[in-house]
Each structure stands twice: as structure tokens, then as C-alpha cells.
mmCIF file of C-alpha atoms in Angstrom:
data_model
loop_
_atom_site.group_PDB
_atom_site.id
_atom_site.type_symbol
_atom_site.label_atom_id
_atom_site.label_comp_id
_atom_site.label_asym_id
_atom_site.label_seq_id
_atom_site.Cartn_x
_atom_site.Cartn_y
_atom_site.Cartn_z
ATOM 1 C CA UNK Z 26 46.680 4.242 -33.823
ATOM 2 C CA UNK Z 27 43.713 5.782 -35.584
ATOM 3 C CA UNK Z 28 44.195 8.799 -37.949
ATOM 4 C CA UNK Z 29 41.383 10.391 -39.984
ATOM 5 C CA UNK Z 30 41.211 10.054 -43.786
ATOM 6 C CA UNK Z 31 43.358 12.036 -45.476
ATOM 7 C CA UNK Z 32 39.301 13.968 -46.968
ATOM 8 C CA UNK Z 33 38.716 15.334 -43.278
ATOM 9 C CA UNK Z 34 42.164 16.384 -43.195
ATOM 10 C CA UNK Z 35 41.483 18.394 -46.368
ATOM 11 C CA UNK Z 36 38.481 19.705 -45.039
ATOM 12 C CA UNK Z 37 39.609 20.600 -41.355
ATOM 13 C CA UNK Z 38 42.628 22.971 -43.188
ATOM 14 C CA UNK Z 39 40.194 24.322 -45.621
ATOM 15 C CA UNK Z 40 38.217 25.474 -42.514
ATOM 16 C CA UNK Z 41 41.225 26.455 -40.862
ATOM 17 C CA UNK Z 42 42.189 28.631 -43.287
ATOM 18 C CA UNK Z 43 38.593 30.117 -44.411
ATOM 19 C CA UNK Z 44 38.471 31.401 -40.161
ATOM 20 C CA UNK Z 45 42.359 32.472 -40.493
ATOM 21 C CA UNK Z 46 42.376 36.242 -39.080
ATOM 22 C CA UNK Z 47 44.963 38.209 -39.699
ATOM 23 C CA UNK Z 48 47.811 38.625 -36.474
ATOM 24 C CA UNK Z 49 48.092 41.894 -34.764
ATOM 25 C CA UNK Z 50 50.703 42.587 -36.340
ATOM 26 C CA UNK Z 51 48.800 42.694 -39.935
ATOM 27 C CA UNK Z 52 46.996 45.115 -38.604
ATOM 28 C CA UNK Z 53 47.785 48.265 -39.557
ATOM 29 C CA UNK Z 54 47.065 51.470 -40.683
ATOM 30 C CA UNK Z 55 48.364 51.173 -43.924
ATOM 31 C CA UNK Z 56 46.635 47.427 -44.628
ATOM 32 C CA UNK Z 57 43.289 49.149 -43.744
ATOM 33 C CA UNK Z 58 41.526 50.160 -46.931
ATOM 34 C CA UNK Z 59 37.756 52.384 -46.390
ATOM 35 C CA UNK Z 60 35.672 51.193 -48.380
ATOM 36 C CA UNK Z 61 32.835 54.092 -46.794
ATOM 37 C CA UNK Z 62 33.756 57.583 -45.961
ATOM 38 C CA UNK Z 63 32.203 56.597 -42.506
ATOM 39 C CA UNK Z 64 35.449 53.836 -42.335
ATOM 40 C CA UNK Z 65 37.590 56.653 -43.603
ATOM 41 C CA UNK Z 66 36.565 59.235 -40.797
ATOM 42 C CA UNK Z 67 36.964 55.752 -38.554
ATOM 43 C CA UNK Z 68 40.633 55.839 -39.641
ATOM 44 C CA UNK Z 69 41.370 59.038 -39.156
ATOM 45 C CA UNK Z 70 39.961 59.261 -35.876
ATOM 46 C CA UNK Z 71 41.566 55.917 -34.867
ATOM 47 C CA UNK Z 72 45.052 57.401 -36.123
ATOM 48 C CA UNK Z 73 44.869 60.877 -34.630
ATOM 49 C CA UNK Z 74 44.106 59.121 -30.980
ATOM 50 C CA UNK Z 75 47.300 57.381 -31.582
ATOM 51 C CA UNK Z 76 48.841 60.131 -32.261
ATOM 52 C CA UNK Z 77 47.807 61.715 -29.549
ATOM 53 C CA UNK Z 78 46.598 64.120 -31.369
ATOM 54 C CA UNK Z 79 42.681 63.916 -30.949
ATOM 55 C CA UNK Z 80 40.133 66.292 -29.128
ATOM 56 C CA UNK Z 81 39.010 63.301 -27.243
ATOM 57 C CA UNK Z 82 40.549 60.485 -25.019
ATOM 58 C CA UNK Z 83 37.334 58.036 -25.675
ATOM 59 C CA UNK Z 84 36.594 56.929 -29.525
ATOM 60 C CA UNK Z 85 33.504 54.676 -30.040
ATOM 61 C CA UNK Z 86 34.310 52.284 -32.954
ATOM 62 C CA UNK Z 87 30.768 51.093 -33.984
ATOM 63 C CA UNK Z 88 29.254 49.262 -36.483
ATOM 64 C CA UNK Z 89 28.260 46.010 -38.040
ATOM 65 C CA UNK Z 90 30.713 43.070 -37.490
ATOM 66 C CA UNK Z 91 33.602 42.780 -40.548
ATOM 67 C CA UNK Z 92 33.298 46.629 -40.621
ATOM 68 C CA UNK Z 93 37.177 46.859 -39.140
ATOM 69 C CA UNK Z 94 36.562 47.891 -35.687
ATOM 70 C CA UNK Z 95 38.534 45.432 -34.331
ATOM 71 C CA UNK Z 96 41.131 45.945 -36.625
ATOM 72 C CA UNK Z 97 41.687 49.853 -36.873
ATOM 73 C CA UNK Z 98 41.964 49.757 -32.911
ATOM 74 C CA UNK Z 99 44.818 47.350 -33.240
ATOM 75 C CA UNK Z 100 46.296 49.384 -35.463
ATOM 76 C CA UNK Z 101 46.392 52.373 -33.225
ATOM 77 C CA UNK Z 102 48.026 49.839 -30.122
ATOM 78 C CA UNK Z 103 50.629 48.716 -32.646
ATOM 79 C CA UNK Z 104 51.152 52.292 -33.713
ATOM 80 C CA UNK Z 105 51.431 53.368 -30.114
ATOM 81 C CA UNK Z 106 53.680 50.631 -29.039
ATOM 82 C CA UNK Z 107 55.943 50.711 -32.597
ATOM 83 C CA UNK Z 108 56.387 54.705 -31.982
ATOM 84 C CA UNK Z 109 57.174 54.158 -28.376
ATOM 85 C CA UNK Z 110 59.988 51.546 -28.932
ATOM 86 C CA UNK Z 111 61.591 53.781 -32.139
ATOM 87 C CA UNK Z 112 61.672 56.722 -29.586
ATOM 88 C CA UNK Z 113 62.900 55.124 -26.538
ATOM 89 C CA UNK Z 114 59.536 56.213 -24.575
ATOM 90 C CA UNK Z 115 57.886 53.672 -22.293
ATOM 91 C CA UNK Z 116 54.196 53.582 -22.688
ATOM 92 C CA UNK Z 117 51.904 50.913 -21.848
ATOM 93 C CA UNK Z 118 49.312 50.220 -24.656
ATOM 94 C CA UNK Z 119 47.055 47.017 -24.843
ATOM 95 C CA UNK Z 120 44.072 45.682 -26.490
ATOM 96 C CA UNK Z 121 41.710 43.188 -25.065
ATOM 97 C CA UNK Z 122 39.006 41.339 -25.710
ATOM 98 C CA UNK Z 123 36.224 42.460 -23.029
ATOM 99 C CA UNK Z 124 34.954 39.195 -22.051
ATOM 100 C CA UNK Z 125 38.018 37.718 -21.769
ATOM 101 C CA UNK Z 126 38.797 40.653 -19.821
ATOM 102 C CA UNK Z 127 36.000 40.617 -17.750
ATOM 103 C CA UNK Z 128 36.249 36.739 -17.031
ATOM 104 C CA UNK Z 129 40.310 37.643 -16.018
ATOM 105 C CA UNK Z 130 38.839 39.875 -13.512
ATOM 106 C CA UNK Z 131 36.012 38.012 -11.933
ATOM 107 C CA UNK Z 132 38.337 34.804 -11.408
ATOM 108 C CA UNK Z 133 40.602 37.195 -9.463
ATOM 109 C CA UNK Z 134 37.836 37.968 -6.892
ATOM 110 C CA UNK Z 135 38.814 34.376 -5.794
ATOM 111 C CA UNK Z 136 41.461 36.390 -3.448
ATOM 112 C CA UNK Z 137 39.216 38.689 -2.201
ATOM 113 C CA UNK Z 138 38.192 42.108 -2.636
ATOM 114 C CA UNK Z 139 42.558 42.928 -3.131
ATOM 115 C CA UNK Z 140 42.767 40.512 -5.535
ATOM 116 C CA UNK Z 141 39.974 42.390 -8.046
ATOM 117 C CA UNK Z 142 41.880 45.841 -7.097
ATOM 118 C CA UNK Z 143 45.269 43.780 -8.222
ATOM 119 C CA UNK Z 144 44.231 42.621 -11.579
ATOM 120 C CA UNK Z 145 42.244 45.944 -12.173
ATOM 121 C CA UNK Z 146 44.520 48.445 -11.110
ATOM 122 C CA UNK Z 147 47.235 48.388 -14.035
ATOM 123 C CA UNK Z 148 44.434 47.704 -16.658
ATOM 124 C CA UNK Z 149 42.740 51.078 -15.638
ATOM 125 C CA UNK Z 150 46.704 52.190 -15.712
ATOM 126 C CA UNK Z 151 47.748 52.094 -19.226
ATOM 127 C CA UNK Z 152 48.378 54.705 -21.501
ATOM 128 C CA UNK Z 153 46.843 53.894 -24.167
ATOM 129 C CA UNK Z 154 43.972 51.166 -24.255
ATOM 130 C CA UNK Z 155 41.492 49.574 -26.580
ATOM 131 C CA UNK Z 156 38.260 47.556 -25.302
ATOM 132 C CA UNK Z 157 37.461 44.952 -28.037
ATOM 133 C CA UNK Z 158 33.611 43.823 -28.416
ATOM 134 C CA UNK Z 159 31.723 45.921 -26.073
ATOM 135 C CA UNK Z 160 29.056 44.096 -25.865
ATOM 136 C CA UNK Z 161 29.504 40.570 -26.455
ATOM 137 C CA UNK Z 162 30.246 39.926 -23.062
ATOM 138 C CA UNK Z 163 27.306 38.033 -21.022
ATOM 139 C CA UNK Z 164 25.297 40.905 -19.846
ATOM 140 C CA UNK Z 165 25.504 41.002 -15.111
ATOM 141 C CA UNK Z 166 25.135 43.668 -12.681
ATOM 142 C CA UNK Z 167 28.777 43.367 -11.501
ATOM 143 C CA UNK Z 168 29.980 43.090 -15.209
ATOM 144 C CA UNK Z 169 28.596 46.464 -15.912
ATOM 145 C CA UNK Z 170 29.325 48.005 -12.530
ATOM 146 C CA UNK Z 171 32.552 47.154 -13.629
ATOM 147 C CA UNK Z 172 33.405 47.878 -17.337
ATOM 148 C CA UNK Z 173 31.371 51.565 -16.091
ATOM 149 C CA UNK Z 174 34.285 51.921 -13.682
ATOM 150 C CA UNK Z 175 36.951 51.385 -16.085
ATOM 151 C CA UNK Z 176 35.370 53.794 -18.863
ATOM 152 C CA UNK Z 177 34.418 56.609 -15.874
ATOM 153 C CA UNK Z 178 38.189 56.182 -14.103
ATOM 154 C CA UNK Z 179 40.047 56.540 -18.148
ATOM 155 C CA UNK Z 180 38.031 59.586 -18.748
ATOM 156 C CA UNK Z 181 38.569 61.339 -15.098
ATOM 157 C CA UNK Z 182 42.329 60.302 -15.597
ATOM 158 C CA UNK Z 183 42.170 61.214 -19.460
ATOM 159 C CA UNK Z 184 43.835 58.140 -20.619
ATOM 160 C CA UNK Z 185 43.335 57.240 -24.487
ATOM 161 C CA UNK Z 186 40.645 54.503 -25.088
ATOM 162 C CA UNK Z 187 39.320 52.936 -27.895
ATOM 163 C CA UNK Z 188 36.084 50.934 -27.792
ATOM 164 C CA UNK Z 189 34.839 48.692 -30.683
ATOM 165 C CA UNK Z 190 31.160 47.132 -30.314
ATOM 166 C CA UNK Z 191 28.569 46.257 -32.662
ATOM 167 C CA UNK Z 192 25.888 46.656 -30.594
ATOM 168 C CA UNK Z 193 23.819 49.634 -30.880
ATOM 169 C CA UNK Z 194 24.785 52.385 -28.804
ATOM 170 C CA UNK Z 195 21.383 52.623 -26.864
ATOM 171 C CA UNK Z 196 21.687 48.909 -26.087
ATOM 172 C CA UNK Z 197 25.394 49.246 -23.845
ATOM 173 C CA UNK Z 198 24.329 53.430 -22.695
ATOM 174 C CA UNK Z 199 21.116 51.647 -21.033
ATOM 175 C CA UNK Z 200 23.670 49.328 -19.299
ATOM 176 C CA UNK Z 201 26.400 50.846 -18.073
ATOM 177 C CA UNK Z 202 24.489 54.159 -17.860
ATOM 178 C CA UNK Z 203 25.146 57.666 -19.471
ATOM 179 C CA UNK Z 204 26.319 59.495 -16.498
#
């Protein structure tokens, strides 16, 4: 049985742990600390949208990567979903990570046109949703055509969405238009 040296064990944890994010559930609103007034204003957006209480249903988290993006719209699902269980509602609130969520949906195609429609449907469905990493996904007509038809069907419907990319904003407009 071969086991490595007890040195690349050392190192392999160190690594571990220097890559360690913190769980969704560290991710709050309170364990988010601005450190600009632009991440303050991000806050307050990102809680009032939880809250319900915003002007808008779409928020545009944007900015270099380590800004908090990621984790300020993880807050506001936690928020959603803690507020929702401590008042008995039932709403639906989920982050994902848009490639992953784009690679979900083109394996479904596999079963047809149905099978997109199945896996899409209660994704454009939710009540409260956040799109993580706009943008990093691998760039294709169909992945477009269809991350524009999730963003155009939550507006028409209203349903609260955040977005976090770090992309400029000219780069994913161009692609999945500005109509």
C-alpha cells in the first residue's frame, strides 16, 4: 500500500485550507463588512431585494472577483429562505452557479425538446433567484439564447433576481442583447 510522505500531506491541507470558502450558510448579511461605499450601496440593495422591498426585481452585482458578489447574493437566498421558514411561508429561493446551470440544462436536451422545458420550467419558477458568475460560462449561441430567456421571462413575470458577474457589463449586454 503506498501512502505519500507525511510533507505532501502537510502541503495538500495547507492548500486545502488556503482555497477553503466559506459555506452558504457563512454567508450573511451580518458577516459582510464594505470596505467601499460602492459594497455598502451593494448591501443595501442586495438586502432590500430580499426584503422585498426594492424598486426593482433585477440587481446587477458587478465588479472585480473577491469584491463579495457572490457572497452578498447568498446572503439575500439565505435571508429569503431563513424568513420564509420563521414565518411559515413557502417560497422557493435558489442560487446557482450559471455554468453549472447551463451545463444541467443542455444535458437535459438529451430527452428532447420536453426535457429542456422540464428542467427549465421551475428554474424560471422560483421566487426568488440569484445567477452566480454571469459570464464565466463558455460563451454559444444556444447558451445565450437561453440565459436571455430566463432574464426576459423573470422580468415579464417580476420575479426577484440577483446576478453577480465580473465581466464588464458591455461584454454580457453585447451577448445576450439589451432588448
Amino acid at each position: 500500500k503506498l501512502l505519500p510522505c507525511r510533507c505532501l500531506q502537510d502541503k495538500v491541507e495547507q492548500r486545502r485550507q488556503a482555497l477553503k470558502t466559506p459555506t452558504a450558510a457563512a454567508m450573511t448579511f451580518e458577516t459582510f463588512h464594505p470596505k467601499t461605499p460602492s459594497q455598502q450601496e451593494a448591501l443595501q440593495a442586495a438586502f432590500d431585494m430580499a426584503k422585498g422591498q426594492a424598486d426593482f426585481c433585477l440587481l446587477l452585482l458587478w465588479g472585480a472577483p473577491g469584491t463579495g458578489k457572490t457572497h452578498l447574493a447568498t446572503a439575500a437566498i439565505e435571508w429569503v429562505l431563513r424568513e420564509a421558514y420563521e414565518s411559515g411561508r413557502q417560497i422557493k429561493a435558489v442560487r446557482y452557479y450559471v455554468p453549472a446551470l447551463l451545463d444541467y440544462w443542455q444535458a437535459s436536451q438529451e430527452n428532447g425538446p420536453q426535457g429542456f422545458e422540464e428542467a427549465y420550467t421551475p428554474v424560471v419558477a422560483l421566487d426568488v433567484q440569484a445567477l452566480d458568475d454571469l459570464g464565466a460560462e463558455k460563451p454559444t449561441a444556444w447558451r445565450l439564447e437561453k440565459l436571455s430567456r430566463l432574464l426576459n421571462d423573470r422580468w415579464e413575470t417580476m420575479r426577484r433576481t440577483i446576478v453577480t458577474s465580473n465581466l464588464p457589463s458591455s461584454t454580457w449586454i453585447a451577448g445576450l442583447g439589451d432588448n
